[in-house]
Amino acid sequence: MTRVLVLPGDGIGPEVIREAVEVLARVAPDVETETGLIGGAALDETDVPLPPDTLERAHACGVVLLGAVGGPRWDGLEQDRKPERGLLGLRKELELYANLRPAPVIPALADASPLRPECVEGVDLIVVRELTGGIYYGEPRGRDEVGGVRRAFNTMVYTEPEVRRIARVAFETAGRRRKKVTNVHKANVLDVSAFWNEIVEDVAPEFPDVTLEHQLVDSMAMVLLRDAASFDTVLCPNLFGDIISDEAAMITGSLGMLPSASVGDGGRGLFEPVHGSAPDIAGRDAANPLATILSVAMLLEHALERPDAAARVRAAVDAVLADGWRTADLARGDEKPIGTREMGERVRAALGGS
Ligand code: NAD
């Protein structure tokens, strides 16, 4: 029996999570859910952003659906008590080393992109970013003074096992999609990138139906704007993925639409919208729940291995948008927006019976 730990969190988190959990119940009625505390909500009740009880249950379930954490009420707290610490702690404790961020341009929303329509037609890519290694964690790091000159430094380091496991996630992901991996690197300058590329090349023959190409990160930043539709699965080390995934997200133009997954070994995963807790609209039935509903689709595909159910959820979202329904963040001109609750209900109606 699969159980999913649901962590609504703060701000609009509980509102968007409610809609997403009802969608999950519709397409996978056998999956049980339980609810826990994280972020500011956890701080208010237990004085810590990641209570031991939440962590224990996250380990037991292995699969977590999260809303968002944070808000101005907790901004004044010291760094290690902030709500965001709860989320970082959870990713670390579950050893979620691969971050998956799809950036599809949904045809009905193509005009939300800041790029010209011909540049975004057919865009449907996913960034697979290494999340627990590279320059963000490498040692040595810090500051010192040499001969009276102050300096600061970080270390970009990857071990062979770290590169192998993230490369496999990328090839597996591409295998379920259009079977092409674009590996982003800077091997013309960085030794660590040349090493990374060698390991990726070494893993590639394990996936004979997937094509591998390499792209320098600077050139990737440009080609992504000119020809994003040519990419399928984009594999990046931590630093490059941080930047390239935000650039890809911007191409779609709608923050309220973007899901994400952070996955580890053994089916473990944390599924959450890319956006934050949006305190400016919290509690007003104004949030777009689709990013969280699409995070449920990722959960179904990656953690529960139910690609058919995932496809049903995506098709229902597409149908509701094609019918012209928009939350306030998506509405243009004289389009009349609907609320969080109604958007959820319309997606469930589009799903039909279970
Ligand atoms: P945000 O993503 O919460 O909001 C940015 C803007 O987008 C706001 O105007 C907001 O109203 C709008 N928006 C976001 N999601 C929306 C949705 N689903 N529907 C409609 N509009 C939406 O980013 P922020 O304002 O920089 O941060 C607010 C809080 O969220 C901060 O405390 C921040 O630390 C936290 N945060 C949390 C996460 C997370 O939980 N993963 C991620 C980013 C920010």
CSV table of C-alpha atoms and ligand atoms in Angstrom, one decimal:
chain,number,residue,atom,x,y,z
A,1,MET,CA,0.0,0.0,0.0
A,2,THR,CA,1.4,3.4,-1.0
A,3,ARG,CA,1.0,6.2,1.4
A,4,VAL,CA,1.7,9.9,0.5
A,5,LEU,CA,2.7,12.4,3.1
A,6,VAL,CA,0.9,15.7,2.4
A,7,LEU,CA,2.6,18.9,3.7
A,8,PRO,CA,0.4,21.9,3.0
A,9,GLY,CA,2.8,24.4,4.6
A,10,ASP,CA,2.0,28.2,4.5
A,11,GLY,CA,0.3,30.9,2.6
A,12,ILE,CA,-1.5,29.6,-0.4
A,13,GLY,CA,0.0,26.1,0.3
A,14,PRO,CA,-3.1,24.7,2.0
A,15,GLU,CA,-5.5,26.1,-0.7
A,16,VAL,CA,-3.6,24.6,-3.7
A,17,ILE,CA,-2.9,21.3,-1.8
A,18,ARG,CA,-6.5,20.8,-1.1
A,19,GLU,CA,-7.3,20.8,-4.8
A,20,ALA,CA,-4.4,18.6,-5.7
A,21,VAL,CA,-5.2,16.0,-3.1
A,22,GLU,CA,-8.7,15.8,-4.4
A,23,VAL,CA,-7.4,15.2,-7.9
A,24,LEU,CA,-5.1,12.5,-6.6
A,25,ALA,CA,-8.0,10.8,-4.8
A,26,ARG,CA,-10.0,10.9,-8.1
A,27,VAL,CA,-7.3,9.2,-10.3
A,28,ALA,CA,-5.7,6.9,-7.7
A,29,PRO,CA,-8.4,6.2,-5.1
A,30,ASP,CA,-6.3,3.4,-3.6
A,31,VAL,CA,-3.5,5.7,-2.6
A,32,GLU,CA,-3.7,6.8,1.1
A,33,THR,CA,-2.6,10.2,2.3
A,34,GLU,CA,-1.7,11.6,5.6
A,35,THR,CA,-1.1,15.2,6.6
A,36,GLY,CA,1.9,16.7,8.4
A,37,LEU,CA,3.4,20.0,9.5
A,38,ILE,CA,6.3,21.9,7.8
A,39,GLY,CA,7.5,25.5,7.6
A,40,GLY,CA,5.8,28.3,9.4
A,41,ALA,CA,2.8,26.2,10.3
A,42,ALA,CA,5.2,23.8,12.0
A,43,LEU,CA,7.0,26.6,13.8
A,44,ASP,CA,3.7,27.9,15.2
A,45,GLU,CA,2.8,24.6,16.7
A,46,THR,CA,6.1,22.9,17.5
A,47,ASP,CA,8.7,25.7,17.4
A,48,VAL,CA,10.8,24.0,14.7
A,49,PRO,CA,10.3,24.2,10.9
A,50,LEU,CA,10.8,20.4,10.4
A,51,PRO,CA,9.4,18.5,13.4
A,52,PRO,CA,10.8,15.0,14.1
A,53,ASP,CA,7.4,13.6,13.6
A,54,THR,CA,7.2,15.0,10.0
A,55,LEU,CA,10.6,13.6,9.2
A,56,GLU,CA,9.8,10.2,10.6
A,57,ARG,CA,6.6,10.0,8.5
A,58,ALA,CA,8.4,11.3,5.4
A,59,HIS,CA,10.9,8.5,5.7
A,60,ALA,CA,8.1,5.9,6.3
A,61,CYS,CA,6.0,7.1,3.3
A,62,GLY,CA,9.0,8.0,1.0
A,63,VAL,CA,6.7,10.1,-1.1
A,64,VAL,CA,5.8,13.7,-0.1
A,65,LEU,CA,3.4,16.2,-1.7
A,66,LEU,CA,4.2,19.8,-0.6
A,67,GLY,CA,2.5,23.1,-1.0
A,68,ALA,CA,4.8,26.0,-0.1
A,69,VAL,CA,6.6,27.4,2.9
A,70,GLY,CA,7.4,30.8,4.2
A,71,GLY,CA,5.9,34.2,4.7
A,72,PRO,CA,6.5,37.6,6.3
A,73,ARG,CA,5.4,36.4,9.7
A,74,TRP,CA,8.5,34.3,10.1
A,75,ASP,CA,10.9,36.6,8.1
A,76,GLY,CA,12.5,37.9,11.3
A,77,LEU,CA,13.7,34.5,12.6
A,78,GLU,CA,17.3,33.6,12.6
A,79,GLN,CA,18.5,31.6,9.5
A,80,ASP,CA,18.3,28.0,10.9
A,81,ARG,CA,14.7,28.5,12.3
A,82,LYS,CA,13.2,30.0,9.1
A,83,PRO,CA,10.4,28.0,7.4
A,84,GLU,CA,12.5,27.4,4.3
A,85,ARG,CA,15.0,25.4,6.5
A,86,GLY,CA,12.3,22.8,6.9
A,87,LEU,CA,12.1,22.2,3.2
A,88,LEU,CA,15.9,22.2,2.7
A,89,GLY,CA,16.2,19.8,5.7
A,90,LEU,CA,13.6,17.4,4.2
A,91,ARG,CA,15.3,17.3,0.8
A,92,LYS,CA,18.6,16.6,2.5
A,93,GLU,CA,17.3,14.0,4.9
A,94,LEU,CA,15.5,12.1,2.1
A,95,GLU,CA,18.7,12.3,0.0
A,96,LEU,CA,16.8,13.7,-3.0
A,97,TYR,CA,19.7,14.3,-5.4
A,98,ALA,CA,17.8,14.9,-8.7
A,99,ASN,CA,15.6,17.9,-9.3
A,100,LEU,CA,13.2,17.5,-12.3
A,101,ARG,CA,11.6,20.7,-13.6
A,102,PRO,CA,9.4,20.4,-16.7
A,103,ALA,CA,8.8,23.5,-18.7
A,104,PRO,CA,6.2,22.8,-21.3
A,105,VAL,CA,4.5,25.7,-23.2
A,106,ILE,CA,0.8,24.9,-23.0
A,107,PRO,CA,-0.7,25.9,-26.4
A,108,ALA,CA,-3.7,27.7,-24.7
A,109,LEU,CA,-1.2,29.8,-22.7
A,110,ALA,CA,1.4,30.5,-25.4
A,111,ASP,CA,0.7,34.2,-25.3
A,112,ALA,CA,1.9,34.3,-21.6
A,113,SER,CA,5.5,33.7,-22.8
A,114,PRO,CA,7.7,36.8,-23.1
A,115,LEU,CA,9.1,35.3,-26.4
A,116,ARG,CA,7.5,35.6,-29.8
A,117,PRO,CA,5.0,32.8,-30.6
A,118,GLU,CA,7.2,31.2,-33.2
A,119,CYS,CA,10.0,30.8,-30.6
A,120,VAL,CA,7.8,28.9,-28.2
A,121,GLU,CA,5.7,26.7,-30.4
A,122,GLY,CA,6.1,23.1,-29.5
A,123,VAL,CA,8.3,23.7,-26.4
A,124,ASP,CA,8.2,20.7,-24.1
A,125,LEU,CA,11.4,20.2,-22.2
A,126,ILE,CA,12.5,19.0,-18.7
A,127,VAL,CA,15.6,20.1,-16.8
A,128,VAL,CA,17.2,17.4,-14.7
A,129,ARG,CA,19.4,19.1,-12.2
A,130,GLU,CA,21.9,17.5,-9.8
A,131,LEU,CA,20.8,18.9,-6.5
A,132,THR,CA,23.1,17.7,-3.7
A,133,GLY,CA,26.7,18.1,-5.0
A,134,GLY,CA,28.8,20.5,-7.1
A,135,ILE,CA,30.0,23.9,-6.2
A,136,TYR,CA,27.1,24.6,-3.7
A,137,TYR,CA,28.5,21.9,-1.4
A,138,GLY,CA,32.2,21.4,-2.4
A,139,GLU,CA,35.1,21.8,0.0
A,140,PRO,CA,37.2,23.7,0.6
A,141,ARG,CA,35.0,26.8,0.7
A,142,GLY,CA,35.3,30.1,2.5
A,143,ARG,CA,37.4,33.2,2.8
A,144,ASP,CA,41.0,33.9,3.8
A,145,GLU,CA,43.8,36.4,3.3
A,146,VAL,CA,47.0,35.6,1.4
A,147,GLY,CA,49.8,38.2,1.5
A,148,GLY,CA,47.5,40.9,2.7
A,149,VAL,CA,45.0,40.2,-0.2
A,150,ARG,CA,41.5,39.0,0.9
A,151,ARG,CA,39.9,36.3,-1.2
A,152,ALA,CA,36.9,34.0,-1.2
A,153,PHE,CA,36.5,30.5,-2.8
A,154,ASN,CA,34.3,27.6,-3.6
A,155,THR,CA,35.1,24.2,-5.0
A,156,MET,CA,33.2,22.5,-7.9
A,157,VAL,CA,33.7,18.8,-7.3
A,158,TYR,CA,31.8,15.8,-8.5
A,159,THR,CA,32.5,12.1,-7.7
A,160,GLU,CA,31.9,9.4,-10.3
A,161,PRO,CA,29.0,7.8,-8.4
A,162,GLU,CA,27.3,11.3,-8.1
A,163,VAL,CA,27.5,11.8,-11.9
A,164,ARG,CA,26.5,8.2,-12.7
A,165,ARG,CA,23.3,8.4,-10.7
A,166,ILE,CA,22.1,11.8,-12.0
A,167,ALA,CA,23.0,10.7,-15.6
A,168,ARG,CA,20.8,7.6,-15.2
A,169,VAL,CA,17.9,9.7,-13.9
A,170,ALA,CA,18.3,11.9,-17.1
A,171,PHE,CA,18.4,8.9,-19.5
A,172,GLU,CA,15.5,7.2,-17.7
A,173,THR,CA,13.5,10.4,-17.9
A,174,ALA,CA,14.3,10.9,-21.6
A,175,GLY,CA,13.4,7.2,-22.2
A,176,ARG,CA,9.8,8.0,-21.1
A,177,ARG,CA,9.8,11.1,-23.3
A,178,ARG,CA,11.2,12.0,-26.7
A,179,LYS,CA,14.5,10.0,-26.1
A,180,LYS,CA,17.0,12.8,-26.3
A,181,VAL,CA,19.4,14.0,-23.5
A,182,THR,CA,21.2,17.3,-23.9
A,183,ASN,CA,24.1,17.4,-21.4
A,184,VAL,CA,25.1,21.0,-20.3
A,185,HIS,CA,28.7,21.5,-19.5
A,186,LYS,CA,31.7,23.9,-19.6
A,187,ALA,CA,34.4,21.3,-20.5
A,188,ASN,CA,36.4,23.8,-22.6
A,189,VAL,CA,37.4,25.5,-19.3
A,190,LEU,CA,36.5,23.3,-16.3
A,191,ASP,CA,38.2,20.0,-15.5
A,192,VAL,CA,35.2,18.9,-13.5
A,193,SER,CA,33.0,19.4,-16.6
A,194,ALA,CA,35.3,17.3,-18.7
A,195,PHE,CA,35.2,14.5,-16.1
A,196,TRP,CA,31.3,14.9,-15.8
A,197,ASN,CA,31.1,14.5,-19.6
A,198,GLU,CA,33.2,11.3,-19.6
A,199,ILE,CA,31.0,9.7,-17.0
A,200,VAL,CA,27.8,10.7,-18.9
A,201,GLU,CA,29.3,9.2,-22.1
A,202,ASP,CA,30.1,6.0,-20.2
A,203,VAL,CA,26.5,5.7,-18.9
A,204,ALA,CA,24.9,6.4,-22.3
A,205,PRO,CA,25.3,2.9,-23.8
A,206,GLU,CA,23.0,1.5,-21.0
A,207,PHE,CA,20.2,3.4,-22.7
A,208,PRO,CA,20.6,2.6,-26.4
A,209,ASP,CA,17.3,4.1,-27.5
A,210,VAL,CA,18.2,7.5,-26.1
A,211,THR,CA,20.4,10.0,-28.1
A,212,LEU,CA,23.0,12.0,-26.2
A,213,GLU,CA,24.2,15.5,-27.3
A,214,HIS,CA,26.5,18.0,-25.4
A,215,GLN,CA,25.9,21.7,-25.2
A,216,LEU,CA,28.2,24.3,-23.6
A,217,VAL,CA,26.3,26.2,-20.9
A,218,ASP,CA,26.9,29.6,-22.4
A,219,SER,CA,25.7,28.5,-25.8
A,220,MET,CA,22.7,26.7,-24.1
A,221,ALA,CA,21.6,30.0,-22.6
A,222,MET,CA,21.3,31.4,-26.1
A,223,VAL,CA,19.9,28.4,-28.0
A,224,LEU,CA,17.2,28.0,-25.3
A,225,LEU,CA,15.8,31.4,-26.3
A,226,ARG,CA,16.1,30.8,-30.0
A,227,ASP,CA,15.1,27.2,-30.3
A,228,ALA,CA,13.7,25.8,-27.0
A,229,ALA,CA,11.5,23.3,-28.9
A,230,SER,CA,14.6,21.4,-30.0
A,231,PHE,CA,15.3,20.2,-26.4
A,232,ASP,CA,13.8,17.2,-24.6
A,233,THR,CA,15.7,16.3,-21.5
A,234,VAL,CA,18.4,18.8,-20.3
A,235,LEU,CA,20.9,17.3,-17.9
A,236,CYS,CA,22.8,19.9,-15.7
A,237,PRO,CA,25.1,20.0,-12.8
A,238,ASN,CA,23.8,21.9,-9.8
A,239,LEU,CA,25.1,25.4,-10.7
A,240,PHE,CA,24.1,25.3,-14.4
A,241,GLY,CA,20.8,23.7,-13.6
A,242,ASP,CA,19.9,26.4,-11.1
A,243,ILE,CA,20.2,29.0,-13.8
A,244,ILE,CA,19.0,27.1,-16.9
A,245,SER,CA,15.8,25.8,-15.1
A,246,ASP,CA,14.8,29.4,-14.2
A,247,GLU,CA,15.4,30.5,-17.8
A,248,ALA,CA,13.3,27.6,-19.1
A,249,ALA,CA,10.6,28.4,-16.6
A,250,MET,CA,10.5,32.0,-17.8
A,251,ILE,CA,10.0,30.9,-21.4
A,252,THR,CA,6.6,29.3,-20.3
A,253,GLY,CA,5.7,32.6,-18.7
A,254,SER,CA,3.4,31.3,-16.0
A,255,LEU,CA,4.7,30.6,-12.5
A,256,GLY,CA,1.4,29.2,-11.3
A,257,MET,CA,1.7,26.4,-13.9
A,258,LEU,CA,5.1,24.8,-13.1
A,259,PRO,CA,5.5,21.6,-11.1
A,260,SER,CA,8.7,20.0,-9.8
A,261,ALA,CA,10.0,16.8,-8.4
A,262,SER,CA,13.1,16.1,-6.3
A,263,VAL,CA,13.8,12.4,-6.4
A,264,GLY,CA,16.2,10.0,-4.8
A,265,ASP,CA,16.8,6.2,-4.9
A,266,GLY,CA,14.1,3.6,-4.1
A,267,GLY,CA,11.2,5.6,-5.4
A,268,ARG,CA,11.7,8.4,-2.8
A,269,GLY,CA,10.5,11.8,-3.9
A,270,LEU,CA,9.2,15.3,-3.0
A,271,PHE,CA,6.7,16.8,-5.4
A,272,GLU,CA,5.9,20.5,-5.2
A,273,PRO,CA,5.0,23.6,-7.3
A,274,VAL,CA,7.9,25.8,-8.3
A,275,HIS,CA,6.2,28.9,-6.9
A,276,GLY,CA,6.3,30.0,-3.2
A,277,SER,CA,3.6,30.7,-0.6
A,278,ALA,CA,2.4,33.9,-2.3
A,279,PRO,CA,1.4,35.6,0.9
A,280,ASP,CA,-0.1,38.6,-1.1
A,281,ILE,CA,-3.0,36.4,-2.3
A,282,ALA,CA,-3.2,33.8,0.5
A,283,GLY,CA,-6.7,33.0,1.9
A,284,ARG,CA,-8.5,34.8,-1.0
A,285,ASP,CA,-9.3,31.8,-3.2
A,286,ALA,CA,-7.2,33.5,-5.9
A,287,ALA,CA,-4.2,31.1,-6.2
A,288,ASN,CA,-3.7,29.0,-9.3
A,289,PRO,CA,-3.7,25.3,-8.1
A,290,LEU,CA,-2.5,23.9,-11.5
A,291,ALA,CA,1.2,23.8,-10.6
A,292,THR,CA,0.3,21.6,-7.6
A,293,ILE,CA,-2.1,19.5,-9.6
A,294,LEU,CA,0.6,19.0,-12.2
A,295,SER,CA,3.0,18.1,-9.3
A,296,VAL,CA,0.5,15.3,-8.6
A,297,ALA,CA,0.9,14.1,-12.2
A,298,MET,CA,4.7,14.0,-11.6
A,299,LEU,CA,4.2,12.1,-8.4
A,300,LEU,CA,2.0,9.5,-10.2
A,301,GLU,CA,4.6,9.1,-13.0
A,302,HIS,CA,7.8,9.1,-11.0
A,303,ALA,CA,7.0,7.8,-7.5
A,304,LEU,CA,3.9,5.6,-8.2
A,305,GLU,CA,4.9,4.5,-11.7
A,306,ARG,CA,1.4,5.2,-13.0
A,307,PRO,CA,2.1,7.1,-16.3
A,308,ASP,CA,-1.5,6.6,-17.5
A,309,ALA,CA,-3.0,8.3,-14.5
A,310,ALA,CA,-0.4,11.1,-14.9
A,311,ALA,CA,-1.4,11.6,-18.5
A,312,ARG,CA,-5.0,11.8,-17.6
A,313,VAL,CA,-4.3,14.6,-15.1
A,314,ARG,CA,-2.3,16.5,-17.7
A,315,ALA,CA,-5.0,16.1,-20.3
A,316,ALA,CA,-7.6,17.3,-17.9
A,317,VAL,CA,-5.6,20.5,-17.1
A,318,ASP,CA,-5.1,21.1,-20.9
A,319,ALA,CA,-8.8,20.6,-21.5
A,320,VAL,CA,-9.8,23.1,-18.8
A,321,LEU,CA,-7.4,25.7,-20.2
A,322,ALA,CA,-8.4,25.0,-23.8
A,323,ASP,CA,-12.0,25.7,-22.7
A,324,GLY,CA,-10.8,29.2,-21.7
A,325,TRP,CA,-10.9,28.9,-17.8
A,326,ARG,CA,-8.2,31.0,-16.1
A,327,THR,CA,-7.2,31.9,-12.6
A,328,ALA,CA,-6.4,35.6,-12.0
A,329,ASP,CA,-2.6,35.1,-12.7
A,330,LEU,CA,-3.4,33.7,-16.2
A,331,ALA,CA,-6.4,35.9,-17.2
A,332,ARG,CA,-5.7,38.5,-20.0
A,333,GLY,CA,-7.7,41.5,-21.1
A,334,ASP,CA,-11.4,41.0,-20.4
A,335,GLU,CA,-11.1,37.3,-19.4
A,336,LYS,CA,-13.0,36.8,-16.2
A,337,PRO,CA,-10.9,34.8,-13.7
A,338,ILE,CA,-12.2,31.9,-11.6
A,339,GLY,CA,-11.0,31.0,-8.1
A,340,THR,CA,-8.7,28.3,-6.7
A,341,ARG,CA,-11.6,26.1,-5.7
A,342,GLU,CA,-13.5,26.3,-9.0
A,343,MET,CA,-10.3,25.6,-11.0
A,344,GLY,CA,-9.8,22.4,-9.0
A,345,GLU,CA,-13.4,21.4,-9.5
A,346,ARG,CA,-13.2,22.0,-13.3
A,347,VAL,CA,-10.1,19.8,-13.5
A,348,ARG,CA,-11.9,17.0,-11.6
A,349,ALA,CA,-14.9,17.4,-13.8
A,350,ALA,CA,-12.7,17.1,-16.9
A,351,LEU,CA,-11.2,13.9,-15.4
A,352,GLY,CA,-14.7,12.4,-15.2
A,353,GLY,CA,-15.3,9.2,-13.2
A,354,SER,CA,-12.3,7.3,-11.7
B,1,NAD,P1,6.0,33.5,-4.7
B,1,NAD,O1,6.3,32.5,-5.7
B,1,NAD,O2,5.4,33.1,-3.5
B,1,NAD,O3,5.2,34.7,-5.4
B,1,NAD,C1,5.7,35.5,-6.5
B,1,NAD,C2,4.5,36.2,-7.2
B,1,NAD,O4,3.8,35.2,-7.9
B,1,NAD,C3,3.5,36.8,-6.2
B,1,NAD,O5,2.9,37.9,-6.8
B,1,NAD,C4,2.4,35.7,-6.1
B,1,NAD,O6,1.1,36.2,-5.8
B,1,NAD,C5,2.4,35.1,-7.5
B,1,NAD,N1,2.1,33.6,-7.4
B,1,NAD,C6,2.9,32.6,-6.9
B,1,NAD,N2,2.3,31.5,-7.0
B,1,NAD,C7,1.1,31.7,-7.5
B,1,NAD,C8,-0.1,30.9,-7.8
B,1,NAD,N3,-0.1,29.6,-7.6
B,1,NAD,N4,-1.2,31.5,-8.3
B,1,NAD,C9,-1.2,32.8,-8.5
B,1,NAD,N5,-0.2,33.6,-8.3
B,1,NAD,C10,1.0,33.1,-7.8
B,1,NAD,O7,7.5,34.1,-4.4
B,1,NAD,P2,7.9,35.2,-3.3
B,1,NAD,O8,6.8,36.3,-3.2
B,1,NAD,O9,9.2,35.6,-3.6
B,1,NAD,O10,7.9,34.5,-1.9
B,1,NAD,C11,6.9,34.4,-1.0
B,1,NAD,C12,7.3,33.4,0.1
B,1,NAD,O11,7.4,32.1,-0.4
B,1,NAD,C13,8.6,33.8,0.8
B,1,NAD,O12,8.5,33.5,2.2
B,1,NAD,C14,9.6,32.8,0.1
B,1,NAD,O13,10.7,32.5,1.0
B,1,NAD,C15,8.7,31.6,0.0
B,1,NAD,N6,9.1,30.7,-1.1
B,1,NAD,C16,8.9,29.3,-0.9
B,1,NAD,C17,9.1,28.4,-1.9
B,1,NAD,C18,8.8,27.0,-1.6
B,1,NAD,O14,8.1,26.7,-0.7
B,1,NAD,N7,9.3,26.0,-2.4
B,1,NAD,C19,9.6,28.8,-3.1
B,1,NAD,C20,9.8,30.2,-3.3
B,1,NAD,C21,9.5,31.1,-2.3
